[in-house]
């Protein structure tokens, strides 16, 4: 796992090597083990590539990047892992065309592109990655992000150049780049707690969408291509017997976990004691002749702690188990640094325990970790998916068939008697927007009309964004449509980014077995009736888990990692948030203070409905303080 960056100027304007190094070294935690620079300039264009290395596969200097083919015509900077690189290396070696100098997956990727072309290579590799290719012959640059968006990649494109990096802070460290707020992105963030790709909260800086590559040629012409799309996978016309799905799931899960055990350094599992993390432990234990390294974290005096379940799994599989406990002091001391590490806010309080559990893993000498992200999305493990699915079929879709005039009048009148989600549901119905917007919504569009000052209310609502996204999917199955919406927004830009940012802050590589593309492609073909059966979410995965992990773990009540924002936002943290939010210059400039004050008044007797909103605003104001109220040099905070 690494940090990459680069500059491609098709008008030949150079950037100094010192500036490139300074940008690169903003990301030292992503690659503390080594660093490299490549610069190429001719009369027509300038290219500078930088790399920070976290050595996981081939620890020798031969794995150093930037890396080139033997003839120097194709260069790469690569962040991630290709888990099937050994098989691909054997195939490439068999052609007799290539002589490998290293044992790294990066060199295999480089020659794979040379042999099969970019898209041909992307069809063959299995992994998590973000990389850039500079073709010296064609004078082109190509940026690639993995199919599910496990790894991030950001870029700035203007009239003469593209600047890209694994982290936005590296782009902002370029000598002539100044941060500015993207108003539409901020509006979306207030609803989704993340910024949907390709937007970021920084005006002019984009993030590459999952399963997409972006190419710019020597004349400055660019194109973006989606090479892998989860929407292309759906249940077949004829279903398989249930047991066939179970057996194939087990095979693919074993294959995925096994792939992610490829490493030249120690590896382990983040263990909560839920189905997903316990499966990771069980399938890893099958293949090891030593104890699995497992890690758990809890919040002091919090009933959400899952230590009892994690310890049960650890004892069952005889793991080498490690635990840590955090409290309010840990939250408050870390929050300002979190804003810097995230680049743009990822408003999920789980970021805090992920940071500390990653630190625990690093301190105990385990730099590679398997995590359970993605399972609840592809197997429909959230009860809310099924509630929204039922409400949509029974009430919402029939309501949409009523005359538009009636729906518009009902929406107008609702503002006098309803608030929050119910009011916004009627507003969405009046505009034929979807009922489901995401599994974690902070502020509904109707609430933001009171929260934000008028000049900062864009014309495109968050519900319209989801409506357009659904239209692009072309999927009729309502549960599968919910899953696909999550795979396009919340999973890559919130859940995966919270893990990437917080683990890489501790130089930890996290791997996601449930998002192996072979497993995801198959899971998306499983009928919805087997994902929610007999009132049980994630039914088919639980059936596949039986016999692999204890039934008591499978059948226990689902609980989020470290609970939810309701329990994490303690009274002390809420007061800390109140002070930071109400004193913020961003709040004074863009928000109606009375609406923000009312939020804290409501929190006193309705914590459940207001905690996430407060956390959302707290993350936003800390981000603004970090990037707009102090210089970048001041933001490089000590660990």
PDB file of N, CA and C in Angstrom, residues 312-374:
ATOM      1  N   UNK A 312     -15.202 -14.436  22.430  1.00  0.00           N
ATOM      2  CA  UNK A 312     -15.756 -15.767  22.163  1.00  0.00           C
ATOM      3  C   UNK A 312     -15.201 -16.335  20.866  1.00  0.00           C
ATOM      4  N   UNK A 313     -15.159 -15.497  19.827  1.00  0.00           N
ATOM      5  CA  UNK A 313     -14.617 -15.941  18.538  1.00  0.00           C
ATOM      6  C   UNK A 313     -13.117 -16.190  18.659  1.00  0.00           C
ATOM      7  N   UNK A 314     -12.420 -15.285  19.320  1.00  0.00           N
ATOM      8  CA  UNK A 314     -10.972 -15.438  19.490  1.00  0.00           C
ATOM      9  C   UNK A 314     -10.646 -16.740  20.221  1.00  0.00           C
ATOM     10  N   UNK A 315     -11.432 -17.064  21.249  1.00  0.00           N
ATOM     11  CA  UNK A 315     -11.199 -18.305  21.985  1.00  0.00           C
ATOM     12  C   UNK A 315     -11.521 -19.527  21.138  1.00  0.00           C
ATOM     13  N   UNK A 316     -12.607 -19.423  20.358  1.00  0.00           N
ATOM     14  CA  UNK A 316     -13.029 -20.552  19.515  1.00  0.00           C
ATOM     15  C   UNK A 316     -11.953 -20.913  18.497  1.00  0.00           C
ATOM     16  N   UNK A 317     -11.322 -19.897  17.918  1.00  0.00           N
ATOM     17  CA  UNK A 317     -10.312 -20.138  16.879  1.00  0.00           C
ATOM     18  C   UNK A 317      -8.882 -20.026  17.410  1.00  0.00           C
ATOM     19  N   UNK A 318      -8.770 -19.849  18.736  1.00  0.00           N
ATOM     20  CA  UNK A 318      -7.451 -19.801  19.396  1.00  0.00           C
ATOM     21  C   UNK A 318      -6.537 -18.758  18.744  1.00  0.00           C
ATOM     22  N   UNK A 319      -7.055 -17.551  18.588  1.00  0.00           N
ATOM     23  CA  UNK A 319      -6.283 -16.482  17.968  1.00  0.00           C
ATOM     24  C   UNK A 319      -5.356 -15.819  18.980  1.00  0.00           C
ATOM     25  N   UNK A 320      -4.430 -15.046  18.477  1.00  0.00           N
ATOM     26  CA  UNK A 320      -3.602 -14.184  19.327  1.00  0.00           C
ATOM     27  C   UNK A 320      -4.311 -12.834  19.374  1.00  0.00           C
ATOM     28  N   UNK A 321      -5.075 -12.622  20.433  1.00  0.00           N
ATOM     29  CA  UNK A 321      -6.037 -11.531  20.457  1.00  0.00           C
ATOM     30  C   UNK A 321      -5.495 -10.303  21.179  1.00  0.00           C
ATOM     31  N   UNK A 322      -5.793  -9.115  20.612  1.00  0.00           N
ATOM     32  CA  UNK A 322      -5.346  -7.827  21.165  1.00  0.00           C
ATOM     33  C   UNK A 322      -6.566  -6.911  21.313  1.00  0.00           C
ATOM     34  N   UNK A 323      -6.601  -6.132  22.393  1.00  0.00           N
ATOM     35  CA  UNK A 323      -7.718  -5.222  22.633  1.00  0.00           C
ATOM     36  C   UNK A 323      -7.221  -3.835  23.040  1.00  0.00           C
ATOM     37  N   UNK A 324      -8.072  -2.848  22.758  1.00  0.00           N
ATOM     38  CA  UNK A 324      -7.798  -1.487  23.222  1.00  0.00           C
ATOM     39  C   UNK A 324      -9.118  -0.835  23.616  1.00  0.00           C
ATOM     40  N   UNK A 325      -9.044   0.094  24.547  1.00  0.00           N
ATOM     41  CA  UNK A 325     -10.216   0.834  25.004  1.00  0.00           C
ATOM     42  C   UNK A 325      -9.951   2.326  24.833  1.00  0.00           C
ATOM     43  N   UNK A 326     -10.947   3.061  24.341  1.00  0.00           N
ATOM     44  CA  UNK A 326     -10.807   4.503  24.175  1.00  0.00           C
ATOM     45  C   UNK A 326     -11.922   5.213  24.932  1.00  0.00           C
ATOM     46  N   UNK A 327     -11.740   6.527  25.163  1.00  0.00           N
ATOM     47  CA  UNK A 327     -12.744   7.298  25.890  1.00  0.00           C
ATOM     48  C   UNK A 327     -12.887   8.685  25.279  1.00  0.00           C
ATOM     49  N   UNK A 328     -13.644   9.542  25.941  1.00  0.00           N
ATOM     50  CA  UNK A 328     -13.890  10.894  25.420  1.00  0.00           C
ATOM     51  C   UNK A 328     -12.597  11.661  25.177  1.00  0.00           C
ATOM     52  N   UNK A 329     -11.627  11.491  26.053  1.00  0.00           N
ATOM     53  CA  UNK A 329     -10.352  12.196  25.875  1.00  0.00           C
ATOM     54  C   UNK A 329      -9.701  11.812  24.551  1.00  0.00           C
ATOM     55  N   UNK A 330      -9.779  10.535  24.202  1.00  0.00           N
ATOM     56  CA  UNK A 330      -9.205  10.084  22.939  1.00  0.00           C
ATOM     57  C   UNK A 330      -9.938  10.708  21.750  1.00  0.00           C
ATOM     58  N   UNK A 331     -11.257  10.772  21.826  1.00  0.00           N
ATOM     59  CA  UNK A 331     -12.033  11.407  20.759  1.00  0.00           C
ATOM     60  C   UNK A 331     -11.614  12.866  20.599  1.00  0.00           C
ATOM     61  N   UNK A 332     -11.656  13.610  21.699  1.00  0.00           N
ATOM     62  CA  UNK A 332     -11.433  15.058  21.619  1.00  0.00           C
ATOM     63  C   UNK A 332     -10.007  15.389  21.189  1.00  0.00           C
ATOM     64  N   UNK A 333      -9.034  14.630  21.671  1.00  0.00           N
ATOM     65  CA  UNK A 333      -7.650  14.917  21.292  1.00  0.00           C
ATOM     66  C   UNK A 333      -7.378  14.588  19.833  1.00  0.00           C
ATOM     67  N   UNK A 334      -8.125  13.629  19.287  1.00  0.00           N
ATOM     68  CA  UNK A 334      -7.866  13.190  17.922  1.00  0.00           C
ATOM     69  C   UNK A 334      -8.641  13.972  16.865  1.00  0.00           C
ATOM     70  N   UNK A 335      -9.779  14.528  17.200  1.00  0.00           N
ATOM     71  CA  UNK A 335     -10.671  15.100  16.185  1.00  0.00           C
ATOM     72  C   UNK A 335     -10.014  16.147  15.274  1.00  0.00           C
ATOM     73  N   UNK A 336      -9.247  17.113  15.782  1.00  0.00           N
ATOM     74  CA  UNK A 336      -8.617  18.069  14.859  1.00  0.00           C
ATOM     75  C   UNK A 336      -7.665  17.393  13.877  1.00  0.00           C
ATOM     76  N   UNK A 337      -6.896  16.413  14.355  1.00  0.00           N
ATOM     77  CA  UNK A 337      -6.007  15.685  13.448  1.00  0.00           C
ATOM     78  C   UNK A 337      -6.803  14.872  12.435  1.00  0.00           C
ATOM     79  N   UNK A 338      -7.945  14.332  12.864  1.00  0.00           N
ATOM     80  CA  UNK A 338      -8.787  13.559  11.951  1.00  0.00           C
ATOM     81  C   UNK A 338      -9.190  14.382  10.732  1.00  0.00           C
ATOM     82  N   UNK A 339      -9.508  15.657  10.944  1.00  0.00           N
ATOM     83  CA  UNK A 339      -9.893  16.526   9.838  1.00  0.00           C
ATOM     84  C   UNK A 339      -8.776  16.629   8.810  1.00  0.00           C
ATOM     85  N   UNK A 340      -7.541  16.675   9.287  1.00  0.00           N
ATOM     86  CA  UNK A 340      -6.398  16.730   8.373  1.00  0.00           C
ATOM     87  C   UNK A 340      -6.209  15.401   7.643  1.00  0.00           C
ATOM     88  N   UNK A 341      -6.333  14.312   8.349  1.00  0.00           N
ATOM     89  CA  UNK A 341      -6.112  12.997   7.749  1.00  0.00           C
ATOM     90  C   UNK A 341      -7.177  12.662   6.711  1.00  0.00           C
ATOM     91  N   UNK A 342      -8.401  13.132   6.925  1.00  0.00           N
ATOM     92  CA  UNK A 342      -9.491  12.799   6.005  1.00  0.00           C
ATOM     93  C   UNK A 342      -9.436  13.605   4.706  1.00  0.00           C
ATOM     94  N   UNK A 343      -8.792  14.732   4.686  1.00  0.00           N
ATOM     95  CA  UNK A 343      -8.783  15.657   3.537  1.00  0.00           C
ATOM     96  C   UNK A 343     -10.123  16.351   3.354  1.00  0.00           C
ATOM     97  N   UNK A 344     -11.176  15.585   3.164  1.00  0.00           N
ATOM     98  CA  UNK A 344     -12.531  16.127   3.163  1.00  0.00           C
ATOM     99  C   UNK A 344     -13.324  15.285   4.157  1.00  0.00           C
ATOM    100  N   UNK A 345     -14.321  15.864   4.822  1.00  0.00           N
ATOM    101  CA  UNK A 345     -14.952  15.148   5.921  1.00  0.00           C
ATOM    102  C   UNK A 345     -15.668  13.869   5.498  1.00  0.00           C
ATOM    103  N   UNK A 346     -15.444  12.830   6.267  1.00  0.00           N
ATOM    104  CA  UNK A 346     -16.171  11.568   6.178  1.00  0.00           C
ATOM    105  C   UNK A 346     -16.884  11.447   7.516  1.00  0.00           C
ATOM    106  N   UNK A 347     -18.134  11.886   7.560  1.00  0.00           N
ATOM    107  CA  UNK A 347     -18.807  12.147   8.835  1.00  0.00           C
ATOM    108  C   UNK A 347     -19.382  10.879   9.452  1.00  0.00           C
ATOM    109  N   UNK A 348     -18.493   9.960   9.768  1.00  0.00           N
ATOM    110  CA  UNK A 348     -18.878   8.736  10.456  1.00  0.00           C
ATOM    111  C   UNK A 348     -18.007   8.641  11.709  1.00  0.00           C
ATOM    112  N   UNK A 349     -18.599   8.619  12.898  1.00  0.00           N
ATOM    113  CA  UNK A 349     -17.789   8.578  14.118  1.00  0.00           C
ATOM    114  C   UNK A 349     -16.950   7.321  14.248  1.00  0.00           C
ATOM    115  N   UNK A 350     -17.281   6.298  13.455  1.00  0.00           N
ATOM    116  CA  UNK A 350     -16.484   5.069  13.459  1.00  0.00           C
ATOM    117  C   UNK A 350     -15.036   5.351  13.055  1.00  0.00           C
ATOM    118  N   UNK A 351     -14.795   6.477  12.377  1.00  0.00           N
ATOM    119  CA  UNK A 351     -13.422   6.851  12.031  1.00  0.00           C
ATOM    120  C   UNK A 351     -12.517   6.846  13.255  1.00  0.00           C
ATOM    121  N   UNK A 352     -13.035   7.276  14.393  1.00  0.00           N
ATOM    122  CA  UNK A 352     -12.197   7.392  15.584  1.00  0.00           C
ATOM    123  C   UNK A 352     -11.756   6.023  16.090  1.00  0.00           C
ATOM    124  N   UNK A 353     -12.668   5.086  16.350  1.00  0.00           N
ATOM    125  CA  UNK A 353     -12.184   3.767  16.771  1.00  0.00           C
ATOM    126  C   UNK A 353     -11.358   3.052  15.706  1.00  0.00           C
ATOM    127  N   UNK A 354     -11.639   3.282  14.410  1.00  0.00           N
ATOM    128  CA  UNK A 354     -10.812   2.659  13.370  1.00  0.00           C
ATOM    129  C   UNK A 354      -9.377   3.182  13.463  1.00  0.00           C
ATOM    130  N   UNK A 355      -9.232   4.472  13.720  1.00  0.00           N
ATOM    131  CA  UNK A 355      -7.884   5.024  13.867  1.00  0.00           C
ATOM    132  C   UNK A 355      -7.142   4.327  15.006  1.00  0.00           C
ATOM    133  N   UNK A 356      -7.801   4.190  16.151  1.00  0.00           N
ATOM    134  CA  UNK A 356      -7.113   3.636  17.319  1.00  0.00           C
ATOM    135  C   UNK A 356      -6.894   2.131  17.201  1.00  0.00           C
ATOM    136  N   UNK A 357      -7.795   1.418  16.555  1.00  0.00           N
ATOM    137  CA  UNK A 357      -7.551  -0.016  16.375  1.00  0.00           C
ATOM    138  C   UNK A 357      -6.444  -0.233  15.345  1.00  0.00           C
ATOM    139  N   UNK A 358      -6.345   0.662  14.358  1.00  0.00           N
ATOM    140  CA  UNK A 358      -5.239   0.592  13.397  1.00  0.00           C
ATOM    141  C   UNK A 358      -3.911   0.862  14.099  1.00  0.00           C
ATOM    142  N   UNK A 359      -3.921   1.811  15.011  1.00  0.00           N
ATOM    143  CA  UNK A 359      -2.708   2.093  15.785  1.00  0.00           C
ATOM    144  C   UNK A 359      -2.301   0.884  16.618  1.00  0.00           C
ATOM    145  N   UNK A 360      -3.292   0.204  17.195  1.00  0.00           N
ATOM    146  CA  UNK A 360      -3.023  -1.003  17.968  1.00  0.00           C
ATOM    147  C   UNK A 360      -2.348  -2.067  17.095  1.00  0.00           C
ATOM    148  N   UNK A 361      -2.879  -2.257  15.879  1.00  0.00           N
ATOM    149  CA  UNK A 361      -2.294  -3.249  14.971  1.00  0.00           C
ATOM    150  C   UNK A 361      -0.862  -2.879  14.609  1.00  0.00           C
ATOM    151  N   UNK A 362      -0.640  -1.603  14.323  1.00  0.00           N
ATOM    152  CA  UNK A 362       0.705  -1.162  13.948  1.00  0.00           C
ATOM    153  C   UNK A 362       1.670  -1.333  15.128  1.00  0.00           C
ATOM    154  N   UNK A 363       1.228  -0.969  16.304  1.00  0.00           N
ATOM    155  CA  UNK A 363       2.099  -1.055  17.483  1.00  0.00           C
ATOM    156  C   UNK A 363       2.473  -2.495  17.823  1.00  0.00           C
ATOM    157  N   UNK A 364       1.639  -3.446  17.396  1.00  0.00           N
ATOM    158  CA  UNK A 364       1.934  -4.856  17.672  1.00  0.00           C
ATOM    159  C   UNK A 364       2.588  -5.552  16.480  1.00  0.00           C
ATOM    160  N   UNK A 365       2.980  -4.759  15.463  1.00  0.00           N
ATOM    161  CA  UNK A 365       3.751  -5.308  14.353  1.00  0.00           C
ATOM    162  C   UNK A 365       2.958  -6.062  13.322  1.00  0.00           C
ATOM    163  N   UNK A 366       1.696  -5.664  13.092  1.00  0.00           N
ATOM    164  CA  UNK A 366       0.848  -6.322  12.093  1.00  0.00           C
ATOM    165  C   UNK A 366       0.361  -5.275  11.095  1.00  0.00           C
ATOM    166  N   UNK A 367       1.096  -5.051  10.000  1.00  0.00           N
ATOM    167  CA  UNK A 367       0.764  -3.955   9.081  1.00  0.00           C
ATOM    168  C   UNK A 367      -0.274  -4.277   8.009  1.00  0.00           C
ATOM    169  N   UNK A 368      -0.760  -5.522   7.936  1.00  0.00           N
ATOM    170  CA  UNK A 368      -1.785  -5.894   6.963  1.00  0.00           C
ATOM    171  C   UNK A 368      -2.976  -6.482   7.711  1.00  0.00           C
ATOM    172  N   UNK A 369      -4.170  -5.951   7.429  1.00  0.00           N
ATOM    173  CA  UNK A 369      -5.366  -6.327   8.170  1.00  0.00           C
ATOM    174  C   UNK A 369      -6.521  -6.595   7.203  1.00  0.00           C
ATOM    175  N   UNK A 370      -7.275  -7.664   7.470  1.00  0.00           N
ATOM    176  CA  UNK A 370      -8.512  -7.916   6.729  1.00  0.00           C
ATOM    177  C   UNK A 370      -9.688  -7.340   7.511  1.00  0.00           C
ATOM    178  N   UNK A 371     -10.602  -6.683   6.769  1.00  0.00           N
ATOM    179  CA  UNK A 371     -11.765  -6.037   7.386  1.00  0.00           C
ATOM    180  C   UNK A 371     -13.040  -6.553   6.732  1.00  0.00           C
ATOM    181  N   UNK A 372     -14.183  -6.268   7.358  1.00  0.00           N
ATOM    182  CA  UNK A 372     -15.450  -6.838   6.902  1.00  0.00           C
ATOM    183  C   UNK A 372     -16.320  -5.916   6.079  1.00  0.00           C
ATOM    184  N   UNK A 373     -15.815  -4.757   5.682  1.00  0.00           N
ATOM    185  CA  UNK A 373     -16.632  -3.810   4.911  1.00  0.00           C
ATOM    186  C   UNK A 373     -17.187  -4.444   3.635  1.00  0.00           C
ATOM    187  N   UNK A 374     -18.395  -4.017   3.262  1.00  0.00           N
ATOM    188  CA  UNK A 374     -19.001  -4.434   1.998  1.00  0.00           C
ATOM    189  C   UNK A 374     -20.006  -5.552   2.123  1.00  0.00           C
TER     190      UNK A 374
END
